């Protein structure tokens, strides 16, 4: 068996990962494992990837012989024992894996495992060459396996290098930001190759793919980006600018994709420069045409970041220095040698045509038995010609093949398209073709479906069925059925998200829908209904974001983020300051966890700058956001007055929860000044107000702040008591974010009191919760805490790696670390300035190359790699049910 061979490989060869498990029982887990392996551009070796005419035992022996890594996934079943054999194929595969690096994953179970599987697992646990972890479900397995493979590959690389680096992050970790096409790119191999050659030239750093809408620019860029993943070891990121209408928000959109938080403590563009410094990255900026003035943002980033390349798709050039253009035309059509008579295009020639191939493939998606034949080839070729080979036009037409034969479709196109050519003569010819095709598609709809399509144009980025039903309340028949018609017509696209079905529209179709709304005079009414719906969503989120539905609601709000922005923008533009501030306040937790507080600060400054009277409550909300967010940027004395006024206004209006939250910020400002006594007094008032309002989340956060004040006064036992009170509240509420914060602070209290094992266990649990919530700030704090634990144990290199990883997370996430709560510095300082400083610095350099997933995996012991259950949901704190 080959292990991880050092032989020079041709570019088509990839490291092979053999995946061993029972097949039917663990089908979902095998799919997850394949996803993790392919994300790292490795080759999964699996029986289901191709039938072979060989006995199973011979097959897996041969597969193992050619594999480099063994991955074993185990559930409850031992597997089938073939006649004449003493062990199942599952056990035989493990035995035959020999000296291969082994990664073992055992699914947590509430039932009983088969006895022989239990025996096999006992054997595996005693095998020093096998690393094993428990996992709760298929989704968790993806993240675990991806991180473990990344570390394994880096460690093997380190072993063969003269200077050993730290485990490296996945080269293509950012590809998770890419849309996942469900169809093959057809007829663009030449363009893909040309773009890759152009981007490979050292002198080329900005390439813009131009062409009319519907030409396939986005699809081309996705393929090119995925193909270039290995050329950009620090990531290829896809940024969809279609929902961005204001050029000033382009930097924020890029930051959001990169995971850089707009916390309001500095310009977003500066944070991007810090996050991308010394990194080799490709940004794919899609749909740039409506934000062309932001071309200057791109040029400034390129000037500041030598390792950055940018691939743009746009209907127009950015017209900036250093830009290289790739103009994308229609798909090639069959050559007729100028003969337009029936039968002039041979069937073989038509089948070689990319335009015809696309039409046929998309037709088969809705009518699997569709074939290109001598009887229909002429009509298909003429359809492609009538649609100028424009890919989106071909797809829209193909969606109708279930109802119309090619001949009938051609007849309808011949009648309709010329009639639809008026009114848009200022557009390029191929853009007119697409618009006419969209109109033709809509004319095949009923009146209700046509009206619904127009209304969908009010959504930005996407929408749920619930949102559509809300804006259409009391109007028309069943919305779900009409939406199904639009999906079947390829005018709306359906996506399955983890917790809900989500719908999207292509930018060109949305533009058409908006024009229909404007022409009907109903656009303002629909925007008002849209904003009202998301105001109700925000009110529900305010009630549910601090409890057991926290993860579900965060996922939902992330999906809806562009619609949330649009709703806030509507209230600001219409001068509805009350709704604007209520909307922002209701989503406070989302803005904070998602890293959008800087944007909220800008909105609230707009409210305060308005030449219009504000209610005391609206002014209080706006003052809170501007003051609390400026806390990390401006001198403390400059914001205390702002926050105090906000608290007084909330008290005046009888809003104790809001007053209490504002007082927490007042107290933090006092801590920053070094006045822990004043902070403690203010926080006692805050806790009292939260309790009176029955706000357990607020009370828990105020108790953490009280604990911090006690730590700064060296009252460590009192601090621990406060932190444990907070933890108990969050566990009762099933508030995972609050629990992560409280656990983290309990860990620090234990460490300062000298109880290292207790501190380590709580730091680990807090880190797992932060990872699972996607809370990068919590991950950064957790890595800093584990730095202190490693330093306490005398493991200088590990401490350096963890500290370097935490610095990288902060820089790449745009996060700020307040000096008063940076306890880890008491451990880091002596290492940096002591005799082992060089070793620590080496570790820091290695750790800075870890991605978030790999850093967390490195920080945690194997038994903590899975989910942490502190909320009575079926797992122990370690995630082990055995």
Short mmCIF file of N, CA and C in Angstrom, two decimals, residues 550-551 593 727 730-731 734-744 761-779 782 856 860 864-871 873 875-877:
data_model
loop_
_atom_site.label_atom_id
_atom_site.label_comp_id
_atom_site.label_asym_id
_atom_site.label_seq_id
_atom_site.Cartn_x
_atom_site.Cartn_y
_atom_site.Cartn_z
N UNK A 550 -32.29 29.02 18.99
CA UNK A 550 -31.28 30.00 18.60
C UNK A 550 -30.59 29.65 17.28
N UNK A 551 -30.12 28.41 17.17
CA UNK A 551 -29.39 28.01 15.96
C UNK A 551 -30.30 28.06 14.74
N UNK A 593 -24.04 38.59 16.67
CA UNK A 593 -23.42 37.30 16.33
C UNK A 593 -22.95 37.30 14.87
N UNK A 727 -24.17 30.67 33.94
CA UNK A 727 -24.22 29.39 33.23
C UNK A 727 -25.51 28.64 33.53
N UNK A 730 -28.37 30.15 31.52
CA UNK A 730 -28.32 29.85 30.08
C UNK A 730 -28.67 28.40 29.80
N UNK A 731 -28.29 27.50 30.71
CA UNK A 731 -28.63 26.09 30.50
C UNK A 731 -30.13 25.88 30.64
N UNK A 734 -31.65 26.99 27.53
CA UNK A 734 -31.11 26.31 26.35
C UNK A 734 -30.54 27.33 25.36
N UNK A 735 -29.86 28.32 25.92
CA UNK A 735 -29.23 29.40 25.15
C UNK A 735 -27.76 29.02 24.92
N UNK A 736 -27.46 28.52 23.73
CA UNK A 736 -26.12 27.99 23.47
C UNK A 736 -25.05 29.08 23.42
N UNK A 737 -25.39 30.23 22.86
CA UNK A 737 -24.42 31.32 22.84
C UNK A 737 -24.14 31.79 24.26
N UNK A 738 -25.19 32.01 25.04
CA UNK A 738 -24.98 32.43 26.42
C UNK A 738 -24.19 31.41 27.21
N UNK A 739 -24.47 30.11 26.97
CA UNK A 739 -23.73 29.07 27.67
C UNK A 739 -22.26 29.09 27.29
N UNK A 740 -21.97 29.30 26.01
CA UNK A 740 -20.57 29.37 25.57
C UNK A 740 -19.84 30.51 26.28
N UNK A 741 -20.48 31.66 26.39
CA UNK A 741 -19.86 32.81 27.05
C UNK A 741 -19.64 32.52 28.53
N UNK A 742 -20.66 31.97 29.20
CA UNK A 742 -20.54 31.70 30.62
C UNK A 742 -19.50 30.62 30.89
N UNK A 743 -19.49 29.54 30.09
CA UNK A 743 -18.49 28.48 30.26
C UNK A 743 -17.07 29.02 30.10
N UNK A 744 -16.90 29.86 29.11
CA UNK A 744 -15.58 30.45 28.86
C UNK A 744 -15.09 31.21 30.09
N UNK A 761 -11.58 21.76 30.78
CA UNK A 761 -12.84 21.14 30.35
C UNK A 761 -13.85 22.20 29.94
N UNK A 762 -13.93 23.30 30.69
CA UNK A 762 -14.93 24.33 30.37
C UNK A 762 -14.51 25.15 29.15
N UNK A 763 -13.23 25.41 29.00
CA UNK A 763 -12.77 26.08 27.77
C UNK A 763 -13.11 25.24 26.54
N UNK A 764 -12.90 23.93 26.64
CA UNK A 764 -13.16 23.06 25.51
C UNK A 764 -14.65 23.05 25.15
N UNK A 765 -15.50 22.92 26.17
CA UNK A 765 -16.94 22.92 25.89
C UNK A 765 -17.38 24.24 25.27
N UNK A 766 -16.86 25.35 25.77
CA UNK A 766 -17.21 26.67 25.21
C UNK A 766 -16.75 26.78 23.77
N UNK A 767 -15.57 26.25 23.48
CA UNK A 767 -15.03 26.32 22.11
C UNK A 767 -15.88 25.51 21.15
N UNK A 768 -16.31 24.32 21.57
CA UNK A 768 -17.16 23.49 20.70
C UNK A 768 -18.48 24.20 20.42
N UNK A 769 -19.10 24.79 21.45
CA UNK A 769 -20.35 25.50 21.25
C UNK A 769 -20.17 26.67 20.29
N UNK A 770 -19.10 27.44 20.45
CA UNK A 770 -18.85 28.58 19.56
C UNK A 770 -18.63 28.11 18.13
N UNK A 771 -17.89 27.01 17.98
CA UNK A 771 -17.68 26.46 16.63
C UNK A 771 -19.01 26.06 16.00
N UNK A 772 -19.84 25.36 16.75
CA UNK A 772 -21.10 24.86 16.19
C UNK A 772 -22.06 25.99 15.88
N UNK A 773 -21.95 27.11 16.60
CA UNK A 773 -22.79 28.27 16.34
C UNK A 773 -22.25 29.13 15.20
N UNK A 774 -21.01 28.86 14.77
CA UNK A 774 -20.38 29.71 13.76
C UNK A 774 -20.02 31.07 14.32
N UNK A 775 -19.75 31.13 15.63
CA UNK A 775 -19.46 32.40 16.30
C UNK A 775 -17.94 32.59 16.38
N UNK A 776 -17.38 33.26 15.38
CA UNK A 776 -15.93 33.39 15.27
C UNK A 776 -15.32 34.12 16.46
N UNK A 777 -16.03 35.09 17.01
CA UNK A 777 -15.50 35.79 18.18
C UNK A 777 -15.32 34.83 19.35
N UNK A 778 -16.30 33.96 19.57
CA UNK A 778 -16.17 32.96 20.62
C UNK A 778 -15.04 31.98 20.33
N UNK A 779 -14.85 31.62 19.06
CA UNK A 779 -13.74 30.74 18.68
C UNK A 779 -12.41 31.41 18.99
N UNK A 782 -11.83 31.34 22.61
CA UNK A 782 -11.54 29.97 23.03
C UNK A 782 -10.12 29.56 22.71
N UNK A 856 -9.67 24.77 15.47
CA UNK A 856 -10.50 24.21 16.54
C UNK A 856 -10.20 22.73 16.71
N UNK A 860 -8.77 20.91 20.29
CA UNK A 860 -9.59 19.98 21.06
C UNK A 860 -9.02 18.57 21.05
N UNK A 864 -13.56 15.42 22.27
CA UNK A 864 -14.35 16.64 22.25
C UNK A 864 -14.63 17.11 20.83
N UNK A 865 -14.27 16.30 19.82
CA UNK A 865 -14.45 16.76 18.46
C UNK A 865 -15.90 16.85 18.03
N UNK A 866 -16.80 16.08 18.68
CA UNK A 866 -18.20 16.10 18.30
C UNK A 866 -18.98 17.16 19.04
N UNK A 867 -20.30 17.01 19.01
CA UNK A 867 -21.16 18.00 19.64
C UNK A 867 -21.08 17.91 21.15
N UNK A 868 -21.29 19.04 21.81
CA UNK A 868 -21.36 19.09 23.26
C UNK A 868 -22.81 19.23 23.66
N UNK A 869 -23.29 18.34 24.56
CA UNK A 869 -24.68 18.42 24.98
C UNK A 869 -24.73 18.73 26.47
N UNK A 870 -24.99 19.99 26.79
CA UNK A 870 -25.16 20.41 28.17
C UNK A 870 -26.62 20.71 28.47
N UNK A 871 -27.49 20.43 27.48
CA UNK A 871 -28.87 20.90 27.56
C UNK A 871 -29.88 19.75 27.64
N UNK A 873 -30.03 16.95 25.75
CA UNK A 873 -30.48 16.54 24.44
C UNK A 873 -29.92 15.18 24.04
N UNK A 875 -26.67 13.71 24.82
CA UNK A 875 -25.25 13.43 24.84
C UNK A 875 -24.67 13.86 26.17
N UNK A 876 -23.53 13.27 26.53
CA UNK A 876 -22.80 13.76 27.68
C UNK A 876 -22.01 14.98 27.26
N UNK A 877 -21.34 15.62 28.20
CA UNK A 877 -20.58 16.82 27.87
C UNK A 877 -19.48 16.53 26.89
#
